[in-house]
């Protein structure tokens, strides 16, 4: 049982270590909302500070650019399909498209906040100025949080802090890398300033992205047989298969698959470095634009002149009116001292991307500071569930020396030699990472056990898409609707596209093929589980 706290002092549980009660949450984006929800689930008292006037973070479109937040343009659509990018216990509405436009994504987030009564915990138009340790931090683990609202500063003491500001906070504009840019007489700006296409009418526009990144794999949202790309690529079976193969073989298979849509070499897009996994460009229209001459792929920039650009490996000047620097973002924690979280080389010293490895008390967690090859929503939700269990004292962290050593090993970016090579800052294997966190809180699905008690569910989990519902099948925050959501995921996926009734025909050959497929499935199960 809990012993009630007095004033701002910390809570205690009989026979256990100090536990957090009052939790400050910085940011009301997708990870901030998940953190509020997880705190409420576990009986904590969250207070979320959001500097803007509404929730949604990245997904809130505004005509004006806001400090400390990435900016959407009008036509943004999600890169991850709705079944793969939802909160694990809250599917998207069935009438939403498979890939969701930003305004509907924001509606979903607001519906989620209303469903779980999260708005009562959010203070809007409130900027977090500083988060500092209390003088008695080594004993209490408490933090002093100073905020600014309507010109007035306030200070409050919290037992724990969850930082949910993400990694898309500060636009990265490396102008020093582009000789002559100061002589350019046209417009140039970071892509966060782009809102509408009108300014580009009848202009020659250079987008500094593909032209400088040494190429990239381009994939379509519409993947094999018309299925969403991530529902095909993100399966436990595929993950086990990839991670069991040497990296060069995996890279060869990936290249072969990427080129099955179009030959990247013929379009000038093939990556120069194919030994590491680069973030793929998800774009359904780019090959069509290239093949019709609307888009030209160039090498890196050698020199910017008054009204033109000279590219490497070609003496010809290309007339340019506008340069858009789609050069990404950096992140920082201006309200935290470097002794708490230090950012260098594009990453922070965080154990499992969540906890500062050196703190005497594990009462500060960073949620959503990771780039998995999958959706950030279920990733952040899982991080928050684990973090809350740690804050309560129900889940223990290793000694600081162990955590620091793991963080240092990760910073060295040494490839394992198997599976995909995640060597870029903040990159992580989506399924493997989430499974690890689920294991910490006893929430990872036990496929061997399920194979005996619910074989249909076990097979769907292993061979089907690794949808977020799997993450709340068991453990703290278990969702009773998880099994049904998993078994009906394909129905929800294509309900919105089946707007015309089509009679399906079957043939003896198809029946025979299904039989052989079933037998092959049994063989695969035997080889993997036995």
mmCIF file of C-alpha atoms in Angstrom, residues 135-432:
data_model
loop_
_atom_site.group_PDB
_atom_site.id
_atom_site.type_symbol
_atom_site.label_atom_id
_atom_site.label_comp_id
_atom_site.label_asym_id
_atom_site.label_seq_id
_atom_site.Cartn_x
_atom_site.Cartn_y
_atom_site.Cartn_z
ATOM 1 C CA UNK A 135 19.492 20.179 -2.795
ATOM 2 C CA UNK A 136 18.442 16.879 -1.213
ATOM 3 C CA UNK A 137 18.284 15.048 -4.570
ATOM 4 C CA UNK A 138 20.572 12.219 -3.459
ATOM 5 C CA UNK A 139 17.982 11.351 -0.812
ATOM 6 C CA UNK A 140 14.641 12.301 -2.377
ATOM 7 C CA UNK A 141 15.364 12.265 -6.129
ATOM 8 C CA UNK A 142 13.187 15.379 -6.434
ATOM 9 C CA UNK A 143 13.325 18.127 -9.066
ATOM 10 C CA UNK A 144 12.489 21.814 -9.071
ATOM 11 C CA UNK A 145 10.661 22.846 -12.235
ATOM 12 C CA UNK A 146 10.461 26.535 -13.157
ATOM 13 C CA UNK A 147 7.835 27.476 -15.734
ATOM 14 C CA UNK A 148 6.771 30.669 -17.500
ATOM 15 C CA UNK A 149 3.125 31.408 -18.250
ATOM 16 C CA UNK A 150 1.686 34.755 -19.358
ATOM 17 C CA UNK A 151 4.891 36.493 -18.285
ATOM 18 C CA UNK A 152 4.820 35.025 -14.787
ATOM 19 C CA UNK A 153 7.351 32.526 -13.475
ATOM 20 C CA UNK A 154 6.308 29.742 -11.152
ATOM 21 C CA UNK A 155 8.282 27.060 -9.357
ATOM 22 C CA UNK A 156 7.118 23.646 -8.189
ATOM 23 C CA UNK A 157 8.718 20.509 -6.801
ATOM 24 C CA UNK A 158 8.153 17.132 -8.457
ATOM 25 C CA UNK A 159 9.162 13.619 -7.522
ATOM 26 C CA UNK A 160 10.030 12.803 -11.133
ATOM 27 C CA UNK A 161 10.273 14.328 -14.614
ATOM 28 C CA UNK A 162 9.466 12.850 -18.024
ATOM 29 C CA UNK A 163 10.932 14.821 -20.940
ATOM 30 C CA UNK A 164 8.864 14.372 -24.113
ATOM 31 C CA UNK A 165 10.163 17.057 -26.475
ATOM 32 C CA UNK A 166 11.383 14.640 -29.177
ATOM 33 C CA UNK A 167 14.306 15.052 -31.557
ATOM 34 C CA UNK A 168 12.758 17.449 -34.091
ATOM 35 C CA UNK A 169 13.209 20.677 -32.177
ATOM 36 C CA UNK A 170 15.929 22.814 -33.771
ATOM 37 C CA UNK A 171 16.239 23.164 -37.569
ATOM 38 C CA UNK A 172 19.660 22.134 -38.848
ATOM 39 C CA UNK A 173 20.895 24.589 -41.478
ATOM 40 C CA UNK A 174 24.567 23.883 -42.327
ATOM 41 C CA UNK A 175 25.158 26.914 -44.558
ATOM 42 C CA UNK A 176 28.926 26.626 -44.092
ATOM 43 C CA UNK A 177 28.810 23.466 -46.206
ATOM 44 C CA UNK A 178 27.567 25.418 -49.245
ATOM 45 C CA UNK A 179 30.246 27.777 -50.586
ATOM 46 C CA UNK A 180 28.850 30.991 -52.037
ATOM 47 C CA UNK A 181 25.437 30.746 -50.403
ATOM 48 C CA UNK A 182 25.729 34.325 -49.131
ATOM 49 C CA UNK A 183 25.987 35.538 -52.745
ATOM 50 C CA UNK A 184 22.724 33.840 -53.753
ATOM 51 C CA UNK A 185 20.123 36.418 -54.803
ATOM 52 C CA UNK A 186 17.160 34.063 -54.759
ATOM 53 C CA UNK A 187 15.305 32.722 -51.745
ATOM 54 C CA UNK A 188 16.723 30.046 -49.495
ATOM 55 C CA UNK A 189 15.229 28.636 -46.308
ATOM 56 C CA UNK A 190 14.901 25.531 -44.149
ATOM 57 C CA UNK A 191 12.109 23.133 -45.093
ATOM 58 C CA UNK A 192 10.272 23.876 -41.817
ATOM 59 C CA UNK A 193 9.263 27.215 -43.378
ATOM 60 C CA UNK A 194 7.516 25.488 -46.268
ATOM 61 C CA UNK A 195 3.730 25.468 -45.936
ATOM 62 C CA UNK A 196 2.147 25.727 -49.391
ATOM 63 C CA UNK A 197 3.406 25.065 -52.950
ATOM 64 C CA UNK A 198 2.241 28.417 -54.362
ATOM 65 C CA UNK A 199 5.630 30.096 -53.896
ATOM 66 C CA UNK A 200 7.220 27.532 -56.231
ATOM 67 C CA UNK A 201 5.014 28.232 -59.235
ATOM 68 C CA UNK A 202 7.110 28.661 -62.411
ATOM 69 C CA UNK A 203 10.314 28.555 -60.332
ATOM 70 C CA UNK A 204 13.362 26.324 -60.556
ATOM 71 C CA UNK A 205 13.701 24.855 -57.087
ATOM 72 C CA UNK A 206 16.681 23.035 -55.589
ATOM 73 C CA UNK A 207 15.799 20.768 -52.674
ATOM 74 C CA UNK A 208 18.981 20.027 -50.752
ATOM 75 C CA UNK A 209 18.255 16.501 -49.651
ATOM 76 C CA UNK A 210 18.713 13.820 -52.255
ATOM 77 C CA UNK A 211 21.237 16.057 -53.999
ATOM 78 C CA UNK A 212 23.619 15.917 -51.027
ATOM 79 C CA UNK A 213 22.959 12.702 -49.114
ATOM 80 C CA UNK A 214 24.751 10.330 -51.456
ATOM 81 C CA UNK A 215 21.548 8.711 -52.661
ATOM 82 C CA UNK A 216 18.831 6.831 -50.830
ATOM 83 C CA UNK A 217 16.477 3.921 -51.150
ATOM 84 C CA UNK A 218 13.020 5.097 -52.138
ATOM 85 C CA UNK A 219 10.017 2.994 -51.154
ATOM 86 C CA UNK A 220 6.305 3.397 -51.668
ATOM 87 C CA UNK A 221 3.574 3.211 -49.076
ATOM 88 C CA UNK A 222 1.947 0.711 -51.421
ATOM 89 C CA UNK A 223 4.087 -2.415 -51.040
ATOM 90 C CA UNK A 224 3.792 -6.081 -52.110
ATOM 91 C CA UNK A 225 0.363 -6.873 -53.575
ATOM 92 C CA UNK A 226 -0.866 -3.449 -52.486
ATOM 93 C CA UNK A 227 -0.298 -4.004 -48.777
ATOM 94 C CA UNK A 228 1.054 -1.169 -46.587
ATOM 95 C CA UNK A 229 4.850 -1.298 -46.574
ATOM 96 C CA UNK A 230 5.286 -1.480 -42.803
ATOM 97 C CA UNK A 231 2.690 -4.219 -42.306
ATOM 98 C CA UNK A 232 4.744 -6.373 -44.682
ATOM 99 C CA UNK A 233 8.220 -5.386 -43.494
ATOM 100 C CA UNK A 234 7.591 -5.242 -39.727
ATOM 101 C CA UNK A 235 6.862 -8.830 -38.713
ATOM 102 C CA UNK A 236 8.518 -10.930 -36.032
ATOM 103 C CA UNK A 237 9.275 -13.628 -38.580
ATOM 104 C CA UNK A 238 10.964 -11.149 -40.910
ATOM 105 C CA UNK A 239 12.880 -9.676 -37.972
ATOM 106 C CA UNK A 240 14.188 -13.063 -36.822
ATOM 107 C CA UNK A 241 15.080 -13.955 -40.401
ATOM 108 C CA UNK A 242 16.962 -10.695 -41.034
ATOM 109 C CA UNK A 243 18.836 -10.770 -37.743
ATOM 110 C CA UNK A 244 20.021 -14.335 -38.342
ATOM 111 C CA UNK A 245 21.749 -13.435 -41.613
ATOM 112 C CA UNK A 246 25.136 -11.737 -42.078
ATOM 113 C CA UNK A 247 24.760 -8.013 -42.738
ATOM 114 C CA UNK A 248 26.148 -8.133 -46.329
ATOM 115 C CA UNK A 249 23.484 -10.689 -47.267
ATOM 116 C CA UNK A 250 20.756 -8.604 -45.624
ATOM 117 C CA UNK A 251 21.965 -5.510 -47.494
ATOM 118 C CA UNK A 252 21.901 -7.459 -50.760
ATOM 119 C CA UNK A 253 18.351 -8.643 -50.088
ATOM 120 C CA UNK A 254 17.243 -5.123 -49.178
ATOM 121 C CA UNK A 255 18.800 -3.726 -52.366
ATOM 122 C CA UNK A 256 17.147 -6.424 -54.455
ATOM 123 C CA UNK A 257 13.797 -5.635 -52.882
ATOM 124 C CA UNK A 258 14.169 -1.880 -53.252
ATOM 125 C CA UNK A 259 15.107 -2.258 -56.921
ATOM 126 C CA UNK A 260 12.091 -4.481 -57.629
ATOM 127 C CA UNK A 261 9.966 -1.318 -57.835
ATOM 128 C CA UNK A 262 12.449 0.546 -60.041
ATOM 129 C CA UNK A 263 16.182 0.322 -60.634
ATOM 130 C CA UNK A 264 17.650 3.045 -58.422
ATOM 131 C CA UNK A 265 20.860 3.220 -60.445
ATOM 132 C CA UNK A 266 18.914 4.183 -63.574
ATOM 133 C CA UNK A 267 17.301 7.039 -61.659
ATOM 134 C CA UNK A 268 20.496 8.317 -60.039
ATOM 135 C CA UNK A 269 19.246 7.432 -56.568
ATOM 136 C CA UNK A 270 21.194 4.357 -55.510
ATOM 137 C CA UNK A 271 23.008 4.963 -52.180
ATOM 138 C CA UNK A 272 26.774 5.345 -52.417
ATOM 139 C CA UNK A 273 27.178 3.600 -49.051
ATOM 140 C CA UNK A 274 25.109 0.424 -48.938
ATOM 141 C CA UNK A 275 26.820 -1.098 -45.891
ATOM 142 C CA UNK A 276 24.676 0.812 -43.396
ATOM 143 C CA UNK A 277 20.934 1.256 -43.219
ATOM 144 C CA UNK A 278 20.038 4.754 -44.309
ATOM 145 C CA UNK A 279 16.596 6.072 -43.522
ATOM 146 C CA UNK A 280 14.603 5.234 -46.669
ATOM 147 C CA UNK A 281 12.734 7.973 -48.484
ATOM 148 C CA UNK A 282 9.048 7.114 -48.396
ATOM 149 C CA UNK A 283 7.596 8.678 -51.525
ATOM 150 C CA UNK A 284 4.984 7.296 -53.900
ATOM 151 C CA UNK A 285 5.509 9.909 -56.624
ATOM 152 C CA UNK A 286 9.256 10.534 -56.926
ATOM 153 C CA UNK A 287 10.042 7.908 -59.616
ATOM 154 C CA UNK A 288 7.135 9.173 -61.708
ATOM 155 C CA UNK A 289 8.362 12.750 -61.389
ATOM 156 C CA UNK A 290 11.875 11.737 -62.408
ATOM 157 C CA UNK A 291 10.741 9.719 -65.407
ATOM 158 C CA UNK A 292 8.618 12.639 -66.665
ATOM 159 C CA UNK A 293 11.423 15.180 -66.214
ATOM 160 C CA UNK A 294 9.787 17.124 -63.382
ATOM 161 C CA UNK A 295 12.577 16.216 -60.950
ATOM 162 C CA UNK A 296 16.296 15.970 -61.744
ATOM 163 C CA UNK A 297 18.660 14.165 -59.383
ATOM 164 C CA UNK A 298 22.040 15.862 -59.010
ATOM 165 C CA UNK A 299 25.295 15.243 -57.175
ATOM 166 C CA UNK A 300 26.422 17.325 -54.214
ATOM 167 C CA UNK A 301 26.784 21.102 -54.490
ATOM 168 C CA UNK A 302 30.190 22.504 -55.414
ATOM 169 C CA UNK A 303 29.376 26.221 -55.522
ATOM 170 C CA UNK A 304 26.375 28.518 -55.160
ATOM 171 C CA UNK A 305 26.386 31.606 -57.377
ATOM 172 C CA UNK A 306 24.083 34.628 -57.584
ATOM 173 C CA UNK A 307 21.379 32.925 -59.660
ATOM 174 C CA UNK A 308 22.707 29.429 -60.216
ATOM 175 C CA UNK A 309 24.355 26.381 -58.663
ATOM 176 C CA UNK A 310 27.357 24.350 -59.804
ATOM 177 C CA UNK A 311 27.265 20.662 -58.891
ATOM 178 C CA UNK A 312 30.216 18.357 -58.446
ATOM 179 C CA UNK A 313 31.268 16.250 -61.440
ATOM 180 C CA UNK A 314 29.683 18.647 -63.915
ATOM 181 C CA UNK A 315 30.918 22.042 -65.189
ATOM 182 C CA UNK A 316 27.448 23.216 -66.196
ATOM 183 C CA UNK A 317 25.691 25.843 -64.101
ATOM 184 C CA UNK A 318 22.039 25.200 -63.295
ATOM 185 C CA UNK A 319 19.820 28.292 -62.929
ATOM 186 C CA UNK A 320 18.036 28.203 -59.554
ATOM 187 C CA UNK A 321 15.405 30.545 -58.096
ATOM 188 C CA UNK A 322 14.773 28.952 -54.682
ATOM 189 C CA UNK A 323 16.841 26.637 -52.465
ATOM 190 C CA UNK A 324 15.042 24.567 -49.823
ATOM 191 C CA UNK A 325 17.293 23.018 -47.201
ATOM 192 C CA UNK A 326 15.586 19.774 -46.176
ATOM 193 C CA UNK A 327 18.542 19.112 -43.906
ATOM 194 C CA UNK A 328 16.688 17.880 -40.863
ATOM 195 C CA UNK A 329 16.713 18.841 -37.223
ATOM 196 C CA UNK A 330 18.875 18.660 -34.154
ATOM 197 C CA UNK A 331 17.648 18.383 -30.596
ATOM 198 C CA UNK A 332 18.569 19.964 -27.290
ATOM 199 C CA UNK A 333 17.296 20.275 -23.746
ATOM 200 C CA UNK A 334 17.768 23.984 -22.938
ATOM 201 C CA UNK A 335 15.961 23.575 -19.607
ATOM 202 C CA UNK A 336 18.357 20.853 -18.400
ATOM 203 C CA UNK A 337 21.925 21.252 -17.245
ATOM 204 C CA UNK A 338 24.537 19.233 -19.142
ATOM 205 C CA UNK A 339 25.340 17.400 -15.921
ATOM 206 C CA UNK A 340 21.869 15.835 -16.161
ATOM 207 C CA UNK A 341 21.668 15.050 -19.877
ATOM 208 C CA UNK A 342 24.552 15.848 -22.185
ATOM 209 C CA UNK A 343 23.952 15.941 -25.927
ATOM 210 C CA UNK A 344 26.873 15.327 -28.271
ATOM 211 C CA UNK A 345 27.279 13.840 -31.755
ATOM 212 C CA UNK A 346 23.517 13.704 -32.210
ATOM 213 C CA UNK A 347 22.718 11.559 -29.202
ATOM 214 C CA UNK A 348 22.416 11.677 -25.431
ATOM 215 C CA UNK A 349 23.917 9.489 -22.712
ATOM 216 C CA UNK A 350 20.711 7.608 -21.965
ATOM 217 C CA UNK A 351 20.387 3.985 -20.883
ATOM 218 C CA UNK A 352 18.066 2.263 -23.367
ATOM 219 C CA UNK A 353 17.472 5.755 -24.824
ATOM 220 C CA UNK A 354 15.445 6.663 -21.713
ATOM 221 C CA UNK A 355 17.338 7.098 -18.414
ATOM 222 C CA UNK A 356 20.450 9.210 -17.761
ATOM 223 C CA UNK A 357 22.992 6.562 -16.858
ATOM 224 C CA UNK A 358 24.800 8.460 -14.098
ATOM 225 C CA UNK A 359 22.021 9.908 -11.896
ATOM 226 C CA UNK A 360 22.021 8.859 -8.236
ATOM 227 C CA UNK A 361 18.228 8.476 -8.401
ATOM 228 C CA UNK A 362 16.398 7.252 -11.537
ATOM 229 C CA UNK A 363 13.724 9.935 -11.409
ATOM 230 C CA UNK A 364 14.180 11.547 -14.831
ATOM 231 C CA UNK A 365 13.214 9.818 -18.068
ATOM 232 C CA UNK A 366 13.415 10.962 -21.692
ATOM 233 C CA UNK A 367 10.594 9.598 -23.845
ATOM 234 C CA UNK A 368 10.579 9.562 -27.657
ATOM 235 C CA UNK A 369 14.249 10.379 -28.272
ATOM 236 C CA UNK A 370 14.827 7.479 -30.639
ATOM 237 C CA UNK A 371 14.594 6.698 -34.362
ATOM 238 C CA UNK A 372 13.229 3.170 -34.697
ATOM 239 C CA UNK A 373 12.457 1.780 -38.130
ATOM 240 C CA UNK A 374 8.834 1.913 -37.067
ATOM 241 C CA UNK A 375 6.282 4.242 -35.533
ATOM 242 C CA UNK A 376 7.276 6.475 -32.637
ATOM 243 C CA UNK A 377 3.827 6.273 -30.994
ATOM 244 C CA UNK A 378 3.954 2.633 -29.799
ATOM 245 C CA UNK A 379 7.675 3.065 -29.111
ATOM 246 C CA UNK A 380 7.038 6.065 -26.869
ATOM 247 C CA UNK A 381 4.112 4.318 -25.199
ATOM 248 C CA UNK A 382 6.305 1.334 -24.333
ATOM 249 C CA UNK A 383 9.095 3.592 -23.070
ATOM 250 C CA UNK A 384 6.616 5.432 -20.882
ATOM 251 C CA UNK A 385 5.194 2.203 -19.427
ATOM 252 C CA UNK A 386 8.675 1.027 -18.480
ATOM 253 C CA UNK A 387 9.712 4.448 -17.164
ATOM 254 C CA UNK A 388 6.643 4.686 -14.926
ATOM 255 C CA UNK A 389 7.383 1.244 -13.463
ATOM 256 C CA UNK A 390 10.926 2.418 -12.700
ATOM 257 C CA UNK A 391 9.666 5.677 -11.190
ATOM 258 C CA UNK A 392 7.325 3.676 -8.947
ATOM 259 C CA UNK A 393 10.129 1.374 -7.856
ATOM 260 C CA UNK A 394 8.467 -1.676 -9.395
ATOM 261 C CA UNK A 395 11.227 -2.162 -11.988
ATOM 262 C CA UNK A 396 14.926 -1.836 -11.126
ATOM 263 C CA UNK A 397 17.709 -0.376 -13.237
ATOM 264 C CA UNK A 398 21.203 -1.893 -13.286
ATOM 265 C CA UNK A 399 24.035 -0.149 -11.401
ATOM 266 C CA UNK A 400 25.232 3.106 -12.967
ATOM 267 C CA UNK A 401 28.532 1.518 -14.015
ATOM 268 C CA UNK A 402 26.679 -1.098 -16.071
ATOM 269 C CA UNK A 403 24.416 1.487 -17.702
ATOM 270 C CA UNK A 404 27.306 3.839 -18.506
ATOM 271 C CA UNK A 405 29.260 1.006 -20.112
ATOM 272 C CA UNK A 406 26.297 0.062 -22.315
ATOM 273 C CA UNK A 407 25.805 3.681 -23.380
ATOM 274 C CA UNK A 408 29.493 3.978 -24.282
ATOM 275 C CA UNK A 409 29.365 0.765 -26.307
ATOM 276 C CA UNK A 410 26.356 2.072 -28.209
ATOM 277 C CA UNK A 411 28.136 5.346 -28.968
ATOM 278 C CA UNK A 412 30.971 3.429 -30.601
ATOM 279 C CA UNK A 413 28.525 2.293 -33.283
ATOM 280 C CA UNK A 414 30.204 -1.058 -33.818
ATOM 281 C CA UNK A 415 28.111 -3.261 -36.095
ATOM 282 C CA UNK A 416 27.305 -6.773 -34.903
ATOM 283 C CA UNK A 417 27.832 -8.293 -38.340
ATOM 284 C CA UNK A 418 24.303 -9.671 -38.465
ATOM 285 C CA UNK A 419 21.004 -8.145 -39.495
ATOM 286 C CA UNK A 420 20.558 -4.524 -40.492
ATOM 287 C CA UNK A 421 23.387 -2.193 -39.531
ATOM 288 C CA UNK A 422 21.931 0.491 -37.245
ATOM 289 C CA UNK A 423 24.984 2.723 -36.964
ATOM 290 C CA UNK A 424 23.395 6.161 -37.119
ATOM 291 C CA UNK A 425 22.652 8.154 -33.972
ATOM 292 C CA UNK A 426 19.341 7.231 -32.300
ATOM 293 C CA UNK A 427 18.629 4.393 -34.744
ATOM 294 C CA UNK A 428 17.331 1.160 -33.294
ATOM 295 C CA UNK A 429 15.831 -2.184 -34.313
ATOM 296 C CA UNK A 430 12.127 -1.533 -33.706
ATOM 297 C CA UNK A 431 10.852 -4.967 -32.644
ATOM 298 C CA UNK A 432 13.989 -6.012 -30.769
#
